[in-house]
Coordinates of C-alpha atoms and ligand atoms in Angstrom, one line a residue:
M1 CA 1.8 0.0 11.7
S2 CA 4.1 -1.7 9.3
E3 CA 3.4 -5.4 8.9
F4 CA 7.1 -6.1 8.2
S5 CA 8.2 -5.3 11.8
D6 CA 6.8 -8.4 13.3
T7 CA 9.5 -10.6 11.9
T8 CA 12.4 -8.2 12.4
A9 CA 15.0 -8.2 15.2
P10 CA 15.0 -5.1 17.5
A11 CA 16.8 -2.2 15.9
A12 CA 17.4 1.5 16.8
L13 CA 17.5 4.5 14.6
V14 CA 20.0 7.4 15.1
L15 CA 18.4 10.3 13.4
V16 CA 20.8 13.2 12.9
A17 CA 19.1 16.6 12.9
A18 CA 21.8 18.7 14.6
G19 CA 23.1 20.5 11.4
S20 CA 22.7 24.2 10.9
G21 CA 21.8 24.1 7.3
T22 CA 24.4 26.6 6.1
R23 CA 23.8 25.9 2.4
L24 CA 20.0 26.2 2.7
G25 CA 20.5 29.5 4.5
A26 CA 17.1 29.6 6.2
G27 CA 18.5 31.2 9.4
I28 CA 17.2 28.4 11.6
P29 CA 18.4 24.8 12.0
K30 CA 17.6 22.9 8.8
A31 CA 15.5 20.3 10.5
L32 CA 13.2 23.0 11.8
V33 CA 12.4 24.3 8.3
E34 CA 8.7 23.8 7.6
I35 CA 7.3 22.2 4.5
E36 CA 3.5 22.2 4.1
G37 CA 3.1 23.0 7.8
R38 CA 5.5 20.4 9.3
S39 CA 9.2 20.6 10.0
L40 CA 11.6 18.4 8.2
L41 CA 12.2 16.6 11.5
Q42 CA 8.4 15.9 11.8
H43 CA 8.2 14.7 8.2
T44 CA 11.1 12.3 8.9
L45 CA 9.6 11.0 12.2
D46 CA 6.1 10.7 10.6
R47 CA 7.6 8.0 8.3
A48 CA 10.1 6.4 10.6
V49 CA 7.7 5.7 13.5
I50 CA 5.6 3.5 11.3
V51 CA 8.5 1.0 11.3
D52 CA 7.7 -1.1 14.4
A53 CA 11.1 -2.8 14.4
L54 CA 12.8 0.5 15.3
K55 CA 12.4 0.0 19.1
Q56 CA 14.4 3.1 19.8
I57 CA 14.7 6.4 17.9
V58 CA 17.5 8.6 19.1
V59 CA 17.1 12.1 17.7
V60 CA 20.3 14.2 17.6
V61 CA 19.4 17.9 17.9
P62 CA 21.4 21.1 17.9
P63 CA 22.6 22.0 21.4
S64 CA 21.6 25.6 21.0
D65 CA 17.9 25.1 20.1
D66 CA 15.3 23.2 22.2
R67 CA 12.5 23.4 19.6
L68 CA 13.5 20.2 17.8
A69 CA 13.9 18.3 21.1
A70 CA 10.3 19.3 21.9
Q71 CA 9.0 18.2 18.5
A72 CA 10.8 14.9 18.8
A73 CA 9.6 14.2 22.3
A74 CA 6.0 14.4 21.1
Y75 CA 6.5 11.1 19.2
G76 CA 6.3 9.2 22.5
P77 CA 8.4 6.8 24.6
R78 CA 10.5 5.3 21.7
I79 CA 12.2 8.6 21.3
G80 CA 15.5 9.5 22.9
I81 CA 17.1 12.9 22.5
V82 CA 20.7 13.9 22.6
S83 CA 22.7 17.0 21.7
G84 CA 24.8 16.8 18.5
G85 CA 28.4 17.9 17.7
T86 CA 30.2 20.2 15.4
S87 CA 30.2 17.7 12.5
R88 CA 27.8 15.1 11.3
A89 CA 30.2 12.3 12.4
E90 CA 30.3 13.8 15.9
S91 CA 26.5 14.0 16.0
V92 CA 26.2 10.3 15.0
Y93 CA 28.7 9.4 17.7
A94 CA 26.7 11.4 20.3
G95 CA 23.6 9.5 19.2
L96 CA 25.3 6.1 19.5
Q97 CA 26.0 6.8 23.1
K98 CA 22.3 6.9 23.7
V99 CA 21.4 3.6 22.0
S100 CA 20.6 0.8 24.4
A101 CA 23.1 -2.0 24.8
G102 CA 20.7 -4.8 23.7
I103 CA 20.1 -3.3 20.3
G104 CA 21.6 -5.5 17.5
H105 CA 21.1 -3.3 14.5
I106 CA 21.5 0.5 14.2
L107 CA 20.2 2.6 11.3
V108 CA 21.6 6.1 10.8
H109 CA 19.5 8.6 8.9
D110 CA 19.7 12.2 8.0
A111 CA 16.7 14.3 9.0
A112 CA 17.5 16.3 5.9
R113 CA 16.2 13.3 3.9
A114 CA 12.7 13.9 5.4
F115 CA 10.6 12.2 2.8
T116 CA 12.4 8.9 2.8
P117 CA 9.6 6.4 2.6
T118 CA 9.0 3.7 5.2
C119 CA 9.9 1.0 2.7
S120 CA 13.5 2.2 2.5
Y121 CA 14.0 1.6 6.3
E122 CA 12.3 -1.8 5.9
K123 CA 14.5 -2.7 3.0
V124 CA 17.7 -2.0 4.9
L125 CA 16.5 -3.8 8.0
R126 CA 15.5 -6.8 5.9
A127 CA 19.0 -7.0 4.3
L128 CA 20.5 -6.9 7.8
E129 CA 18.6 -10.0 8.8
D130 CA 21.1 -12.0 6.8
E131 CA 23.8 -12.7 9.5
T132 CA 26.6 -12.3 7.0
V133 CA 25.6 -8.7 6.3
Q134 CA 27.0 -6.1 8.6
A135 CA 26.5 -2.9 6.6
V136 CA 23.8 -1.9 4.2
I137 CA 23.2 1.3 2.3
P138 CA 20.4 2.4 -0.1
V139 CA 21.8 3.6 -3.4
L140 CA 20.5 4.9 -6.7
P141 CA 22.2 4.7 -10.1
V142 CA 23.6 8.0 -11.4
T143 CA 22.5 9.7 -14.6
D144 CA 25.4 12.1 -15.1
T145 CA 28.9 11.1 -16.1
I146 CA 31.0 11.6 -12.9
S147 CA 34.6 12.5 -13.0
V148 CA 37.2 12.7 -10.2
V149 CA 39.1 16.0 -10.3
D150 CA 42.3 17.1 -8.7
P151 CA 42.3 19.5 -5.7
P152 CA 41.6 23.1 -6.3
H153 CA 44.6 25.2 -7.1
E154 CA 45.0 29.0 -7.0
G155 CA 45.3 30.4 -10.5
R156 CA 44.5 27.4 -12.7
L157 CA 41.6 25.3 -13.7
Q158 CA 41.1 22.0 -12.0
E159 CA 41.8 18.9 -14.1
V160 CA 40.0 15.6 -14.4
K161 CA 42.0 12.8 -12.9
C162 CA 39.8 10.0 -14.0
T163 CA 36.2 9.2 -15.1
P164 CA 35.0 5.9 -13.6
D165 CA 32.6 3.7 -15.6
R166 CA 29.2 5.2 -14.8
S167 CA 27.5 1.8 -14.7
T168 CA 29.5 1.1 -11.5
L169 CA 28.7 4.3 -9.8
R170 CA 25.9 4.8 -7.2
A171 CA 24.5 7.8 -5.3
V172 CA 24.4 6.9 -1.6
Q173 CA 21.5 7.7 0.6
T174 CA 20.4 7.0 4.1
P175 CA 19.1 5.2 6.2
Q176 CA 22.3 3.2 6.4
G177 CA 22.1 0.1 8.5
F178 CA 24.8 -1.7 10.5
D179 CA 25.5 -4.3 13.0
A180 CA 25.6 -2.3 16.2
D181 CA 29.1 -3.4 17.3
V182 CA 30.6 -2.7 13.8
L183 CA 29.2 0.8 13.7
R184 CA 30.4 1.6 17.2
R185 CA 33.9 0.3 16.4
A186 CA 34.0 2.5 13.2
H187 CA 33.1 5.6 15.1
R188 CA 35.5 4.9 18.0
Y189 CA 38.2 4.6 15.4
L190 CA 37.5 8.2 14.3
Q191 CA 37.7 9.7 17.7
D192 CA 41.3 10.8 17.4
A193 CA 40.6 12.6 14.1
D194 CA 40.9 16.4 13.7
A195 CA 38.1 18.8 12.7
A196 CA 38.9 18.6 9.0
Q197 CA 38.8 14.8 9.1
F198 CA 35.5 14.8 11.0
E199 CA 34.0 17.2 8.4
A200 CA 35.2 15.0 5.5
V201 CA 33.1 12.0 6.8
T202 CA 29.8 12.5 5.1
D203 CA 28.3 9.1 5.9
D204 CA 28.8 6.1 8.1
A205 CA 29.2 3.3 5.6
S206 CA 32.5 4.9 4.3
L207 CA 33.9 4.7 7.9
V208 CA 32.8 1.0 8.2
Q209 CA 34.3 0.2 4.8
R210 CA 37.6 1.8 5.8
L211 CA 37.8 -0.7 8.6
G212 CA 37.5 -3.5 6.0
Y213 CA 33.9 -4.5 6.4
P214 CA 32.0 -5.2 3.2
V215 CA 29.1 -2.7 2.7
H216 CA 26.1 -4.1 0.8
V217 CA 23.7 -2.1 -1.3
V218 CA 19.9 -2.1 -1.6
P219 CA 17.9 0.0 -4.0
G220 CA 17.3 3.5 -2.7
H221 CA 14.3 5.7 -3.3
P222 CA 14.0 8.9 -5.4
D223 CA 11.9 10.5 -2.6
A224 CA 14.8 10.3 -0.2
L225 CA 16.1 13.6 -1.6
K226 CA 18.5 15.4 0.9
V227 CA 17.2 18.9 1.3
T228 CA 20.4 20.9 1.0
H229 CA 20.0 24.0 -1.2
P230 CA 17.1 26.4 -1.6
K231 CA 16.3 24.9 -5.0
D232 CA 15.5 21.6 -3.2
L233 CA 12.6 23.2 -1.3
Q234 CA 10.3 23.1 -4.4
Q235 CA 10.7 19.4 -4.7
A236 CA 10.3 19.0 -0.9
H237 CA 6.9 20.8 -1.2
R238 CA 5.9 18.4 -4.0
L239 CA 7.0 15.4 -2.0
A240 CA 5.2 16.6 1.2
S241 CA 1.9 17.0 -0.7
Q242 CA 2.2 13.8 -2.7
S243 CA 3.7 11.2 -0.5
A244 CA 1.8 9.7 2.5
P245 CA 3.7 9.0 5.7
T246 CA 3.4 5.3 5.0
G247 CA 6.0 5.8 2.3
V248 CA 3.8 4.9 -0.6
S249 CA 1.7 7.2 -2.8
P250 CA -1.7 7.8 -1.3
M251 CA -4.0 4.9 -2.3
P252 CA -7.6 5.5 -3.1
E253 CA -10.0 4.2 -0.5
P254 CA -10.5 0.5 -1.2
I255 CA -13.9 -0.4 -2.6
I256 CA -15.5 -3.1 -0.4
P257 CA -17.9 -5.2 -2.4
R258 CA -20.9 -6.9 -0.8
V259 CA -22.3 -10.3 -1.7
G260 CA -25.9 -11.5 -1.2
N261 CA -27.4 -15.0 -1.4
A262 CA -30.9 -16.1 -2.2
I263 CA -32.8 -19.2 -2.9
D264 CA -36.2 -19.6 -4.7
V265 CA -38.3 -22.8 -4.9
H266 CA -41.2 -23.3 -7.2
A267 CA -43.4 -26.4 -7.7
V268 CA -44.2 -27.7 -11.1
S269 CA -47.7 -26.7 -11.9
D270 CA -50.7 -29.1 -11.8
D271 CA -51.9 -27.4 -15.0
P272 CA -50.3 -29.3 -17.9
H273 CA -50.9 -26.2 -20.2
R274 CA -49.0 -23.7 -18.0
P275 CA -46.1 -22.4 -20.0
M276 CA -42.6 -23.0 -18.6
W277 CA -40.6 -19.8 -18.2
L278 CA -37.1 -20.1 -16.6
A279 CA -34.1 -17.9 -16.7
G280 CA -36.0 -15.5 -18.9
L281 CA -36.7 -18.1 -21.6
H282 CA -39.7 -20.0 -22.7
F283 CA -39.3 -23.8 -22.8
P284 CA -42.2 -25.1 -25.0
E285 CA -41.8 -28.8 -24.2
D286 CA -42.1 -28.3 -20.4
I287 CA -44.9 -27.8 -18.0
G288 CA -44.5 -24.4 -16.2
L289 CA -43.8 -23.7 -12.6
A290 CA -46.6 -22.7 -10.2
G291 CA -46.7 -19.2 -8.8
H292 CA -48.5 -15.9 -9.1
S293 CA -46.2 -14.7 -11.8
D294 CA -44.5 -16.7 -14.5
G295 CA -42.8 -18.7 -11.8
D296 CA -39.3 -17.9 -13.0
A297 CA -37.3 -19.2 -10.0
V298 CA -34.0 -18.3 -11.6
A299 CA -34.9 -14.6 -12.1
H300 CA -36.6 -14.4 -8.7
A301 CA -33.5 -15.8 -6.9
A302 CA -31.3 -13.3 -8.9
C303 CA -33.6 -10.4 -7.7
D304 CA -33.5 -11.6 -4.1
A305 CA -29.7 -12.0 -4.1
L306 CA -29.3 -8.4 -5.5
F307 CA -31.5 -7.0 -2.7
S308 CA -29.6 -9.1 -0.1
A309 CA -26.3 -7.8 -1.4
A310 CA -27.4 -4.2 -1.2
G311 CA -29.0 -4.9 2.2
I312 CA -32.3 -3.5 1.1
G313 CA -34.8 -6.2 1.9
D314 CA -36.1 -8.8 -0.4
L315 CA -38.7 -9.6 -3.2
G316 CA -41.6 -9.1 -0.7
T317 CA -40.2 -5.7 0.3
H318 CA -40.1 -4.4 -3.3
F319 CA -42.7 -6.3 -5.3
G320 CA -45.3 -6.8 -2.5
V321 CA -48.9 -5.7 -2.4
D322 CA -48.0 -2.0 -2.4
R323 CA -46.6 -2.3 -5.9
P324 CA -49.6 -3.9 -7.7
E325 CA -48.0 -3.0 -11.1
F326 CA -45.6 -5.9 -10.6
A327 CA -48.3 -8.5 -9.7
G328 CA -47.9 -11.2 -12.3
A329 CA -44.9 -9.5 -13.9
S330 CA -42.4 -11.7 -15.7
G331 CA -39.1 -12.7 -14.1
I332 CA -37.2 -10.5 -16.6
V333 CA -39.3 -7.4 -15.8
L334 CA -38.7 -8.0 -12.1
L335 CA -35.0 -8.5 -12.6
A336 CA -34.7 -5.2 -14.5
E337 CA -36.6 -3.4 -11.8
A338 CA -34.5 -5.0 -9.0
A339 CA -31.3 -3.9 -10.7
R340 CA -32.7 -0.4 -11.0
I341 CA -33.6 -0.3 -7.3
V342 CA -30.2 -1.6 -6.3
R343 CA -28.5 1.1 -8.4
A344 CA -30.8 3.8 -7.0
A345 CA -29.7 2.7 -3.5
G346 CA -26.1 3.6 -4.4
F347 CA -24.6 0.4 -5.7
E348 CA -23.2 -0.9 -8.9
I349 CA -23.7 -4.5 -9.8
G350 CA -20.6 -6.7 -10.2
N351 CA -22.3 -9.9 -11.3
V352 CA -25.0 -12.4 -10.4
T353 CA -24.7 -16.1 -10.7
V354 CA -27.6 -18.6 -10.4
Q355 CA -27.6 -22.3 -10.3
F356 CA -30.9 -24.2 -10.5
V357 CA -31.5 -27.8 -9.5
G358 CA -34.2 -29.7 -11.4
R359 CA -34.9 -32.6 -13.8
R360 CA -36.4 -30.2 -16.4
P361 CA -35.9 -28.2 -18.5
R362 CA -32.9 -29.4 -20.5
F363 CA -30.8 -26.3 -20.2
A364 CA -27.3 -26.8 -21.6
T365 CA -28.1 -25.8 -25.2
R366 CA -29.9 -22.6 -24.1
R367 CA -27.5 -21.4 -21.4
E368 CA -25.9 -18.6 -23.6
E369 CA -29.3 -17.4 -24.6
A370 CA -30.5 -17.3 -21.0
N371 CA -27.3 -15.5 -19.8
A372 CA -27.8 -12.9 -22.5
V373 CA -31.5 -12.2 -21.7
L374 CA -30.9 -12.0 -18.0
S375 CA -27.7 -9.9 -18.4
R376 CA -29.5 -7.5 -20.6
A377 CA -32.3 -7.1 -18.1
A378 CA -29.9 -6.5 -15.2
D379 CA -27.4 -4.5 -17.3
A380 CA -24.7 -6.6 -15.6
S381 CA -23.3 -10.1 -16.0
V382 CA -25.8 -12.7 -15.0
T383 CA -24.8 -16.3 -15.6
V384 CA -26.8 -19.5 -15.0
S385 CA -25.9 -23.1 -14.6
A386 CA -28.0 -26.2 -14.0
T387 CA -27.7 -29.4 -12.3
T388 CA -29.8 -32.4 -11.2
S389 CA -30.2 -33.9 -7.7
D390 CA -29.3 -37.4 -8.8
G391 CA -33.0 -38.4 -8.6
L392 CA -33.3 -37.3 -5.0
G393 CA -35.9 -35.0 -3.5
Y394 CA -38.6 -33.0 -5.2
E395 CA -36.1 -31.8 -7.8
G396 CA -35.3 -35.4 -8.6
E397 CA -38.9 -36.4 -8.9
G398 CA -39.5 -33.5 -11.2
A399 CA -42.0 -32.0 -8.8
G400 CA -40.2 -28.7 -8.4
I401 CA -37.1 -26.5 -9.0
T402 CA -34.7 -24.8 -6.6
A403 CA -32.6 -21.8 -7.7
Y404 CA -29.6 -20.6 -5.7
A405 CA -28.3 -17.2 -6.5
T406 CA -25.3 -15.1 -5.4
A407 CA -24.9 -11.4 -6.3
L408 CA -22.0 -9.1 -5.9
V409 CA -22.5 -5.4 -5.7
Y410 CA -20.2 -2.5 -4.7
P411 CA -20.9 1.0 -3.5
R412 CA -20.6 3.8 -6.0
D413 CA -18.6 6.8 -4.7
Ligands
CTP1 N1 24.1 17.0 11.0 C1 24.2 16.8 12.3 N2 25.1 17.5 13.0 C2 26.0 18.2 12.4 C3 25.9 18.4 11.0 C4 25.0 17.7 10.3 O1 23.4 16.1 12.9 N3 26.9 18.9 13.1 C5 23.0 16.3 10.2 C6 22.1 17.3 9.6 O2 21.1 17.8 10.5 C7 21.5 16.5 8.4 C8 22.5 15.5 8.1 O3 23.5 15.5 9.2 O4 20.3 15.9 8.8 C9 23.2 15.7 6.8 O5 23.9 16.9 6.9 P1 23.7 18.1 5.9 O6 22.7 17.8 4.9 O7 25.1 18.6 5.4 O8 23.1 19.2 6.8 P2 23.7 20.5 7.4 O9 25.1 20.2 7.9 O10 22.7 21.0 8.4 O11 23.7 21.5 6.2 P3 25.0 22.3 5.7 O12 26.1 21.4 5.4 O13 24.5 23.0 4.5 O14 25.3 23.3 6.8
MG2 MG1 26.6 19.6 6.5

């Protein structure tokens, strides 16, 4: 469901789908025409029902055909159904009679604009939240120069009367949004009109504007194409297969990364000749760490964090007694193998970061070297930092080192 709706006042949608589609010439009501297996009405409703703020959706259907009513009813209790009139304006009027009294905002939308994305409804509703705004329409700039011509005359070519500045012209779409009372008033005003006048009303905002209310604009959407002529069907097929009912282009599945933590502690060896290996480097001035391998606590913690992130056990699982070839292996060799195992389990490595706590070795001047050696081994970014424990504990006494590691991995597709 759309997140936007939580903050929005209750609104209703009048969805006009009662037209016959003369220009399309499909031989069935236009809203019944199927694109990629779903009718134009269904495509419209697939997108509209995502908008939670639309508490009521009144679908206006042709009186002569009950198939659209059946399709609409399948969308559940929010749907109301009413028969339309001879003109669009009369169909909207019929729909308005069905909108509940408590509804503050009414959107009117053409089912012929079946691929209008959810964000267009939301934009209009959001604009209506401003109490000074009583009418909102989505518009697009026009690309052609547009001229006003005089009425057709028998026996002579029509003439251009004027050509407005293109930069001030906009193509008007639906859904159009209104304060409910204002829209009702505008349609009541029309009720004495004759058939030709009804037919001449192609949208609702023009009626509202005629009553003197300002009509505000928000950006429209190119996907809100009105399926009108047979040539529009090709684009409709493209939109049906490309646009998701959420109104945005289908997004690839998000990649969910996974993190893993690990800690490794090694005592400083009793053997004053034991070489010190840490973070893949040899520190000749220092006494090494105790342990069955080179005691590289940083590399070991990095391995364990990788296994933890991938959820595939730990150092003991992978370098235990059943893999004797790794007994005594250097930290770098273990890290390279851990990275290989994690990748073989279907993950790619984002990065690994390790911090060790210890009095020795002095690390700052060799940090870049360590990062490079470890990153080469893992074939991914591995970065190391060092700190002391302010003289506290075994690290402060120089009796041992603790390494804390975090690894981030993500599933390969
Ligand atoms: N509409 C309606 N009742 C009518 C006429 C039109 O509900 N008597 C609706 C159509 O179903 C459409 C929208 O108004 O969703 C815009 O109308 P349009 O695109 O002109 O559709 P049609 O009138 O069906 O097409 P045509 O003019 O080619 O006959
Ligand atoms: Mg029409």
